[in-house]
């Protein structure tokens, strides 16, 4: 445990020494390289900059990173992605993409807000399915804040957090609030 604490302290010092740049860039890069541990980067930002500043840095960076990833696949999907598949598979993929493109806004927000949903995959699928930028950006802004708060809140081990009733209640409340906000925003700015 002493070794782990030493590495966390070292990483926190390294991130805080670069101003907000290092913490921001780590989160931004994670949007393109899904193997990187987003939860760890968020925890390091919160440790280096404090709860509020760490959450804000992480939220802005992940929203920008997700939008850039989505945009990449949005503009290249027809030119590149479909050429990788045979004609029979293209039709199946096009049907699946069409269904995904019709996902209701509140469901998309909820999917994004879930802490264990692979963001990179959501970015790709939303880009390929041509979900509107307005819908995607609104969903990312609303959903990601709850996901960032979740990872910031968990200071304990993941297993312990998932069996702690207080953590489960807080996560459930956050998901209900995210869903409620998305329903309200969906009606207010006419997303769908």
PDB file of C-alpha atoms in Angstrom:
ATOM      1  CA  UNK A   1       0.000   0.000   0.000  1.00  0.00           C
ATOM      2  CA  UNK A   2       2.920   2.311   0.757  1.00  0.00           C
ATOM      3  CA  UNK A   3       4.243   1.878  -2.805  1.00  0.00           C
ATOM      4  CA  UNK A   4       0.829   2.722  -4.316  1.00  0.00           C
ATOM      5  CA  UNK A   5       0.503   5.843  -2.158  1.00  0.00           C
ATOM      6  CA  UNK A   6       4.008   6.917  -3.219  1.00  0.00           C
ATOM      7  CA  UNK A   7       3.128   6.538  -6.922  1.00  0.00           C
ATOM      8  CA  UNK A   8      -0.119   8.468  -6.447  1.00  0.00           C
ATOM      9  CA  UNK A   9       1.757  11.262  -4.688  1.00  0.00           C
ATOM     10  CA  UNK A  10       4.392  11.327  -7.446  1.00  0.00           C
ATOM     11  CA  UNK A  11       1.759  11.423 -10.219  1.00  0.00           C
ATOM     12  CA  UNK A  12      -0.207  14.137  -8.417  1.00  0.00           C
ATOM     13  CA  UNK A  13       2.918  16.275  -8.048  1.00  0.00           C
ATOM     14  CA  UNK A  14       3.786  15.775 -11.725  1.00  0.00           C
ATOM     15  CA  UNK A  15       0.288  16.791 -12.871  1.00  0.00           C
ATOM     16  CA  UNK A  16       0.097  19.814 -10.583  1.00  0.00           C
ATOM     17  CA  UNK A  17       3.588  20.976 -11.675  1.00  0.00           C
ATOM     18  CA  UNK A  18       2.362  21.517 -15.246  1.00  0.00           C
ATOM     19  CA  UNK A  19      -0.515  23.772 -14.275  1.00  0.00           C
ATOM     20  CA  UNK A  20      -3.792  22.553 -15.702  1.00  0.00           C
ATOM     21  CA  UNK A  21      -2.083  21.529 -18.961  1.00  0.00           C
ATOM     22  CA  UNK A  22      -1.032  17.983 -17.945  1.00  0.00           C
ATOM     23  CA  UNK A  23      -4.335  17.118 -16.315  1.00  0.00           C
ATOM     24  CA  UNK A  24      -6.246  18.496 -19.288  1.00  0.00           C
ATOM     25  CA  UNK A  25      -4.118  16.734 -21.922  1.00  0.00           C
ATOM     26  CA  UNK A  26      -4.294  13.350 -20.163  1.00  0.00           C
ATOM     27  CA  UNK A  27      -8.100  13.432 -20.186  1.00  0.00           C
ATOM     28  CA  UNK A  28      -8.203  14.704 -23.780  1.00  0.00           C
ATOM     29  CA  UNK A  29      -5.913  11.916 -25.020  1.00  0.00           C
ATOM     30  CA  UNK A  30      -8.011   9.307 -23.224  1.00  0.00           C
ATOM     31  CA  UNK A  31     -10.905  10.151 -25.568  1.00  0.00           C
ATOM     32  CA  UNK A  32      -8.836   8.748 -28.444  1.00  0.00           C
ATOM     33  CA  UNK A  33      -7.001   5.919 -26.651  1.00  0.00           C
ATOM     34  CA  UNK A  34      -9.637   3.924 -24.770  1.00  0.00           C
ATOM     35  CA  UNK A  35      -7.158   1.716 -22.928  1.00  0.00           C
ATOM     36  CA  UNK A  36      -6.075   4.680 -20.782  1.00  0.00           C
ATOM     37  CA  UNK A  37      -7.748   4.783 -17.337  1.00  0.00           C
ATOM     38  CA  UNK A  38     -10.082   7.804 -17.294  1.00  0.00           C
ATOM     39  CA  UNK A  39     -11.075   7.216 -13.667  1.00  0.00           C
ATOM     40  CA  UNK A  40      -7.432   7.354 -12.567  1.00  0.00           C
ATOM     41  CA  UNK A  41      -6.801  10.576 -14.507  1.00  0.00           C
ATOM     42  CA  UNK A  42      -9.884  12.205 -12.982  1.00  0.00           C
ATOM     43  CA  UNK A  43      -8.812  11.112  -9.491  1.00  0.00           C
ATOM     44  CA  UNK A  44      -5.339  12.553 -10.112  1.00  0.00           C
ATOM     45  CA  UNK A  45      -6.827  15.868 -11.306  1.00  0.00           C
ATOM     46  CA  UNK A  46      -9.005  16.062  -8.206  1.00  0.00           C
ATOM     47  CA  UNK A  47      -6.021  15.199  -6.024  1.00  0.00           C
ATOM     48  CA  UNK A  48      -3.780  17.764  -7.767  1.00  0.00           C
ATOM     49  CA  UNK A  49      -6.217  20.683  -8.103  1.00  0.00           C
ATOM     50  CA  UNK A  50      -8.928  20.073  -5.528  1.00  0.00           C
ATOM     51  CA  UNK A  51     -12.453  18.760  -6.009  1.00  0.00           C
ATOM     52  CA  UNK A  52     -14.111  21.650  -7.897  1.00  0.00           C
ATOM     53  CA  UNK A  53     -11.181  22.645 -10.133  1.00  0.00           C
ATOM     54  CA  UNK A  54     -10.294  18.980 -10.805  1.00  0.00           C
ATOM     55  CA  UNK A  55     -13.882  18.189 -11.831  1.00  0.00           C
ATOM     56  CA  UNK A  56     -14.106  21.253 -14.096  1.00  0.00           C
ATOM     57  CA  UNK A  57     -10.762  20.513 -15.817  1.00  0.00           C
ATOM     58  CA  UNK A  58     -11.715  16.858 -16.314  1.00  0.00           C
ATOM     59  CA  UNK A  59     -15.230  17.702 -17.550  1.00  0.00           C
ATOM     60  CA  UNK A  60     -14.111  20.285 -20.108  1.00  0.00           C
ATOM     61  CA  UNK A  61     -11.268  18.059 -21.361  1.00  0.00           C
ATOM     62  CA  UNK A  62     -13.445  14.960 -21.756  1.00  0.00           C
ATOM     63  CA  UNK A  63     -16.221  16.930 -23.494  1.00  0.00           C
ATOM     64  CA  UNK A  64     -13.729  18.404 -25.981  1.00  0.00           C
ATOM     65  CA  UNK A  65     -12.030  15.037 -26.494  1.00  0.00           C
ATOM     66  CA  UNK A  66     -15.338  13.237 -27.071  1.00  0.00           C
ATOM     67  CA  UNK A  67     -16.474  15.902 -29.531  1.00  0.00           C
ATOM     68  CA  UNK A  68     -13.201  15.691 -31.487  1.00  0.00           C
ATOM     69  CA  UNK A  69     -13.428  11.894 -31.597  1.00  0.00           C
ATOM     70  CA  UNK A  70     -17.101  12.049 -32.655  1.00  0.00           C
ATOM     71  CA  UNK A  71     -16.294  14.646 -35.347  1.00  0.00           C
ATOM     72  CA  UNK A  72     -13.508  12.507 -36.754  1.00  0.00           C
ATOM     73  CA  UNK A  73     -15.884   9.573 -37.295  1.00  0.00           C
ATOM     74  CA  UNK A  74     -18.779  11.817 -38.323  1.00  0.00           C
ATOM     75  CA  UNK A  75     -16.857  13.241 -41.266  1.00  0.00           C
ATOM     76  CA  UNK A  76     -14.962  10.094 -42.224  1.00  0.00           C
ATOM     77  CA  UNK A  77     -17.665   7.471 -41.710  1.00  0.00           C
ATOM     78  CA  UNK A  78     -18.927   7.240 -45.285  1.00  0.00           C
ATOM     79  CA  UNK A  79     -15.524   7.629 -46.892  1.00  0.00           C
ATOM     80  CA  UNK A  80     -13.604   5.192 -44.766  1.00  0.00           C
ATOM     81  CA  UNK A  81     -15.535   3.093 -42.258  1.00  0.00           C
ATOM     82  CA  UNK A  82     -17.965   1.349 -44.585  1.00  0.00           C
ATOM     83  CA  UNK A  83     -15.211   0.493 -47.066  1.00  0.00           C
ATOM     84  CA  UNK A  84     -13.762  -1.890 -44.492  1.00  0.00           C
ATOM     85  CA  UNK A  85     -16.731  -4.245 -44.742  1.00  0.00           C
ATOM     86  CA  UNK A  86     -18.153  -6.499 -47.416  1.00  0.00           C
ATOM     87  CA  UNK A  87     -21.495  -5.580 -49.034  1.00  0.00           C
ATOM     88  CA  UNK A  88     -23.481  -8.060 -46.930  1.00  0.00           C
ATOM     89  CA  UNK A  89     -21.967  -6.774 -43.701  1.00  0.00           C
ATOM     90  CA  UNK A  90     -22.410  -3.142 -44.801  1.00  0.00           C
ATOM     91  CA  UNK A  91     -26.195  -3.567 -44.916  1.00  0.00           C
ATOM     92  CA  UNK A  92     -26.287  -5.085 -41.410  1.00  0.00           C
ATOM     93  CA  UNK A  93     -24.073  -2.337 -40.065  1.00  0.00           C
ATOM     94  CA  UNK A  94     -26.138   0.363 -41.781  1.00  0.00           C
ATOM     95  CA  UNK A  95     -29.322  -1.025 -40.157  1.00  0.00           C
ATOM     96  CA  UNK A  96     -27.671  -1.099 -36.731  1.00  0.00           C
ATOM     97  CA  UNK A  97     -26.283   2.413 -37.210  1.00  0.00           C
ATOM     98  CA  UNK A  98     -29.722   3.657 -38.269  1.00  0.00           C
ATOM     99  CA  UNK A  99     -31.263   2.261 -35.062  1.00  0.00           C
ATOM    100  CA  UNK A 100     -28.542   3.822 -32.951  1.00  0.00           C
ATOM    101  CA  UNK A 101     -29.036   7.154 -34.718  1.00  0.00           C
ATOM    102  CA  UNK A 102     -32.628   7.177 -33.491  1.00  0.00           C
ATOM    103  CA  UNK A 103     -31.759   6.675 -29.802  1.00  0.00           C
ATOM    104  CA  UNK A 104     -33.812   9.114 -27.715  1.00  0.00           C
ATOM    105  CA  UNK A 105     -31.847  12.005 -26.217  1.00  0.00           C
ATOM    106  CA  UNK A 106     -32.492  11.074 -22.543  1.00  0.00           C
ATOM    107  CA  UNK A 107     -31.295   7.514 -23.205  1.00  0.00           C
ATOM    108  CA  UNK A 108     -28.131   8.808 -24.868  1.00  0.00           C
ATOM    109  CA  UNK A 109     -27.441  11.068 -21.871  1.00  0.00           C
ATOM    110  CA  UNK A 110     -27.995   8.162 -19.493  1.00  0.00           C
ATOM    111  CA  UNK A 111     -25.670   5.952 -21.535  1.00  0.00           C
ATOM    112  CA  UNK A 112     -22.966   8.622 -21.449  1.00  0.00           C
ATOM    113  CA  UNK A 113     -23.462   9.230 -17.715  1.00  0.00           C
ATOM    114  CA  UNK A 114     -22.870   5.582 -16.829  1.00  0.00           C
ATOM    115  CA  UNK A 115     -19.311   5.368 -15.478  1.00  0.00           C
ATOM    116  CA  UNK A 116     -18.408   2.069 -17.146  1.00  0.00           C
ATOM    117  CA  UNK A 117     -19.729   2.800 -20.635  1.00  0.00           C
ATOM    118  CA  UNK A 118     -16.802   2.996 -23.084  1.00  0.00           C
ATOM    119  CA  UNK A 119     -16.803   6.635 -24.213  1.00  0.00           C
ATOM    120  CA  UNK A 120     -14.648   5.905 -27.247  1.00  0.00           C
ATOM    121  CA  UNK A 121     -17.215   3.436 -28.559  1.00  0.00           C
ATOM    122  CA  UNK A 122     -20.070   5.899 -27.997  1.00  0.00           C
ATOM    123  CA  UNK A 123     -18.122   8.603 -29.872  1.00  0.00           C
ATOM    124  CA  UNK A 124     -17.539   6.267 -32.821  1.00  0.00           C
ATOM    125  CA  UNK A 125     -21.124   5.005 -32.980  1.00  0.00           C
ATOM    126  CA  UNK A 126     -22.615   8.491 -32.660  1.00  0.00           C
ATOM    127  CA  UNK A 127     -20.283   9.797 -35.355  1.00  0.00           C
ATOM    128  CA  UNK A 128     -20.965   6.957 -37.770  1.00  0.00           C
ATOM    129  CA  UNK A 129     -24.713   7.079 -37.173  1.00  0.00           C
ATOM    130  CA  UNK A 130     -24.693  10.809 -37.939  1.00  0.00           C
ATOM    131  CA  UNK A 131     -26.364  11.816 -34.682  1.00  0.00           C
ATOM    132  CA  UNK A 132     -26.672  15.591 -34.919  1.00  0.00           C
ATOM    133  CA  UNK A 133     -23.927  17.714 -33.381  1.00  0.00           C
ATOM    134  CA  UNK A 134     -26.528  19.558 -31.312  1.00  0.00           C
ATOM    135  CA  UNK A 135     -27.822  16.311 -29.817  1.00  0.00           C
ATOM    136  CA  UNK A 136     -24.340  14.862 -29.244  1.00  0.00           C
ATOM    137  CA  UNK A 137     -22.882  18.010 -27.653  1.00  0.00           C
ATOM    138  CA  UNK A 138     -25.873  18.464 -25.331  1.00  0.00           C
ATOM    139  CA  UNK A 139     -25.729  14.785 -24.338  1.00  0.00           C
ATOM    140  CA  UNK A 140     -21.984  14.955 -23.659  1.00  0.00           C
ATOM    141  CA  UNK A 141     -22.235  18.157 -21.613  1.00  0.00           C
ATOM    142  CA  UNK A 142     -25.018  16.763 -19.424  1.00  0.00           C
ATOM    143  CA  UNK A 143     -23.914  13.138 -19.194  1.00  0.00           C
ATOM    144  CA  UNK A 144     -20.189  13.658 -18.689  1.00  0.00           C
ATOM    145  CA  UNK A 145     -20.538  15.908 -15.649  1.00  0.00           C
ATOM    146  CA  UNK A 146     -22.272  13.113 -13.760  1.00  0.00           C
ATOM    147  CA  UNK A 147     -19.706  10.563 -14.885  1.00  0.00           C
ATOM    148  CA  UNK A 148     -16.851  12.890 -13.817  1.00  0.00           C
ATOM    149  CA  UNK A 149     -18.470  13.477 -10.419  1.00  0.00           C
ATOM    150  CA  UNK A 150     -18.842   9.722 -10.002  1.00  0.00           C
ATOM    151  CA  UNK A 151     -15.125   9.103 -10.618  1.00  0.00           C
ATOM    152  CA  UNK A 152     -14.205  12.072  -8.415  1.00  0.00           C
ATOM    153  CA  UNK A 153     -16.412  10.832  -5.622  1.00  0.00           C
ATOM    154  CA  UNK A 154     -14.865   7.390  -5.532  1.00  0.00           C
ATOM    155  CA  UNK A 155     -11.806   7.737  -3.381  1.00  0.00           C
ATOM    156  CA  UNK A 156     -12.179   4.253  -2.007  1.00  0.00           C
ATOM    157  CA  UNK A 157     -11.448   1.086  -3.887  1.00  0.00           C
ATOM    158  CA  UNK A 158     -13.926   0.322  -6.645  1.00  0.00           C
ATOM    159  CA  UNK A 159     -15.104  -2.945  -5.113  1.00  0.00           C
ATOM    160  CA  UNK A 160     -15.706  -1.293  -1.758  1.00  0.00           C
ATOM    161  CA  UNK A 161     -17.586   1.576  -3.408  1.00  0.00           C
ATOM    162  CA  UNK A 162     -19.841  -0.762  -5.381  1.00  0.00           C
ATOM    163  CA  UNK A 163     -20.869  -2.619  -2.207  1.00  0.00           C
ATOM    164  CA  UNK A 164     -21.351   0.532  -0.098  1.00  0.00           C
ATOM    165  CA  UNK A 165     -25.081   1.360   0.011  1.00  0.00           C
ATOM    166  CA  UNK A 166     -24.410   5.111   0.300  1.00  0.00           C
ATOM    167  CA  UNK A 167     -22.356   5.084  -2.907  1.00  0.00           C
ATOM    168  CA  UNK A 168     -25.034   3.074  -4.718  1.00  0.00           C
ATOM    169  CA  UNK A 169     -27.736   5.525  -3.574  1.00  0.00           C
ATOM    170  CA  UNK A 170     -25.665   8.551  -4.656  1.00  0.00           C
ATOM    171  CA  UNK A 171     -24.921   7.011  -8.059  1.00  0.00           C
ATOM    172  CA  UNK A 172     -28.593   6.138  -8.545  1.00  0.00           C
ATOM    173  CA  UNK A 173     -29.659   9.680  -7.634  1.00  0.00           C
ATOM    174  CA  UNK A 174     -27.064  11.138 -10.032  1.00  0.00           C
ATOM    175  CA  UNK A 175     -28.360   8.950 -12.880  1.00  0.00           C
ATOM    176  CA  UNK A 176     -31.986   9.935 -12.169  1.00  0.00           C
ATOM    177  CA  UNK A 177     -30.976  13.620 -12.094  1.00  0.00           C
ATOM    178  CA  UNK A 178     -29.045  13.218 -15.383  1.00  0.00           C
ATOM    179  CA  UNK A 179     -32.084  11.594 -16.972  1.00  0.00           C
ATOM    180  CA  UNK A 180     -34.406  14.330 -15.642  1.00  0.00           C
ATOM    181  CA  UNK A 181     -32.146  17.126 -16.882  1.00  0.00           C
ATOM    182  CA  UNK A 182     -31.886  15.477 -20.294  1.00  0.00           C
ATOM    183  CA  UNK A 183     -35.701  15.248 -20.575  1.00  0.00           C
ATOM    184  CA  UNK A 184     -35.997  18.946 -19.665  1.00  0.00           C
ATOM    185  CA  UNK A 185     -33.240  20.019 -22.091  1.00  0.00           C
ATOM    186  CA  UNK A 186     -34.705  17.819 -24.822  1.00  0.00           C
ATOM    187  CA  UNK A 187     -38.039  19.657 -24.597  1.00  0.00           C
ATOM    188  CA  UNK A 188     -36.494  23.125 -24.140  1.00  0.00           C
ATOM    189  CA  UNK A 189     -34.138  23.094 -27.131  1.00  0.00           C
ATOM    190  CA  UNK A 190     -36.105  20.577 -29.218  1.00  0.00           C
ATOM    191  CA  UNK A 191     -33.529  17.806 -29.550  1.00  0.00           C
ATOM    192  CA  UNK A 192     -34.604  14.687 -31.497  1.00  0.00           C
TER     193      UNK A 192
END
